[in-house]
Amino acid sequence: MADTCGQVLLGSGLTVLSHPLMYIKVLVQVGHEPLPPTLGRNMFGRQVYQLPGLFAYAKHIIKIDGKSGLFKGLAPRLCAGTIGTIVHGKVLQVCTYLISSPSQILGSSQKAEDGSLQHVVNETTKEMIARSCATIVTHPFHVITLRCMVQFIGREAKYSGVFDSIVTIYREEGILGFFAGLIPRLLGDVFSLWICNMLAHFINAYAIDDSTSHTGEIKNCSQAVTGFFASMLTYPFVLVSNLMAVNNCGLAGGLPPYAAIYPNWLHCWSHLSQEGNMSRGNSLFFRKLPAGKMYAIEQKRFF
């Protein structure tokens, strides 16, 4: 219980600190570009036209809504984090008991050795089940969080609180409205987890010599690198999930001209792929202009 409380407090603190970053990222993912491109320098020092980065975007939000404006959607996100931590911990305990039982899972009297492929598969399976359960349970709060953020585009106040938002979504969309964008989010989480853990295992097993010093630090570093690589590969799932969560929900950011009305997430994926927008919002620094696009000042987006 104490460990869970500690995890909830730590997670809540990190959520508060990272919320402005997520807020800006979501607005960029939707395609909202309130500031025109400016002449700047890229990573190699060349002069190029760039889109406003994280800090310029944050200053724009503060100018309109004040510093508190950077924390729109924080309440439902904190709810999601707290509930998700509890569900994840409980499900992980059950999975650990089941999968660590040799008679039920391994069919032998021996457990998988630490560091073996079977051990990695078992641990990844447990984590996958726990994360998936937590994601499903907390996704309604995730949807509310995204919609509270996207209201900035049209200056709406449709989703003003957690409970009011729950009533609004249920009245207009029914139960399914709470799970808009769930499938690509689940798929992205699962693929990212397996890619990260399997790559890290093969690197640690075949590319790192256990006899060298600082082996533990090197393995931790490889886990971090593979995690970053996996998140880059699966980013399109995150983008599609977030767009589907706000699509056709009555907000300007989820309706034309910002977004087409997508019948399902596969159509959204196909449309983004055709327009070359699968990485939109992936970086908030050194943001280059979209190729072949024109900036519309009145609508504050690219065409």
Coordinates of C-alpha atoms in Angstrom, one line a residue, residues 23 75 95-96 121 128 132 157 169 184 190-191 198 217 222 246:
Y23 CA -0.6 20.3 -23.9
A75 CA -7.5 17.2 -13.4
C95 CA -0.1 -11.8 -13.5
T96 CA 3.1 -12.4 -11.4
V121 CA 8.9 -13.0 -22.6
M128 CA 1.7 -5.9 -21.4
S132 CA -3.4 -2.8 -21.3
A157 CA -15.9 25.7 -23.0
I169 CA -19.8 12.5 -23.7
P184 CA -4.5 2.5 -31.9
V190 CA 1.9 -3.2 -27.0
F191 CA 4.2 -2.8 -30.0
M198 CA 13.2 -7.7 -27.0
E217 CA 25.0 0.9 -16.3
S222 CA 20.6 0.1 -23.7
V246 CA -11.2 14.5 -30.5

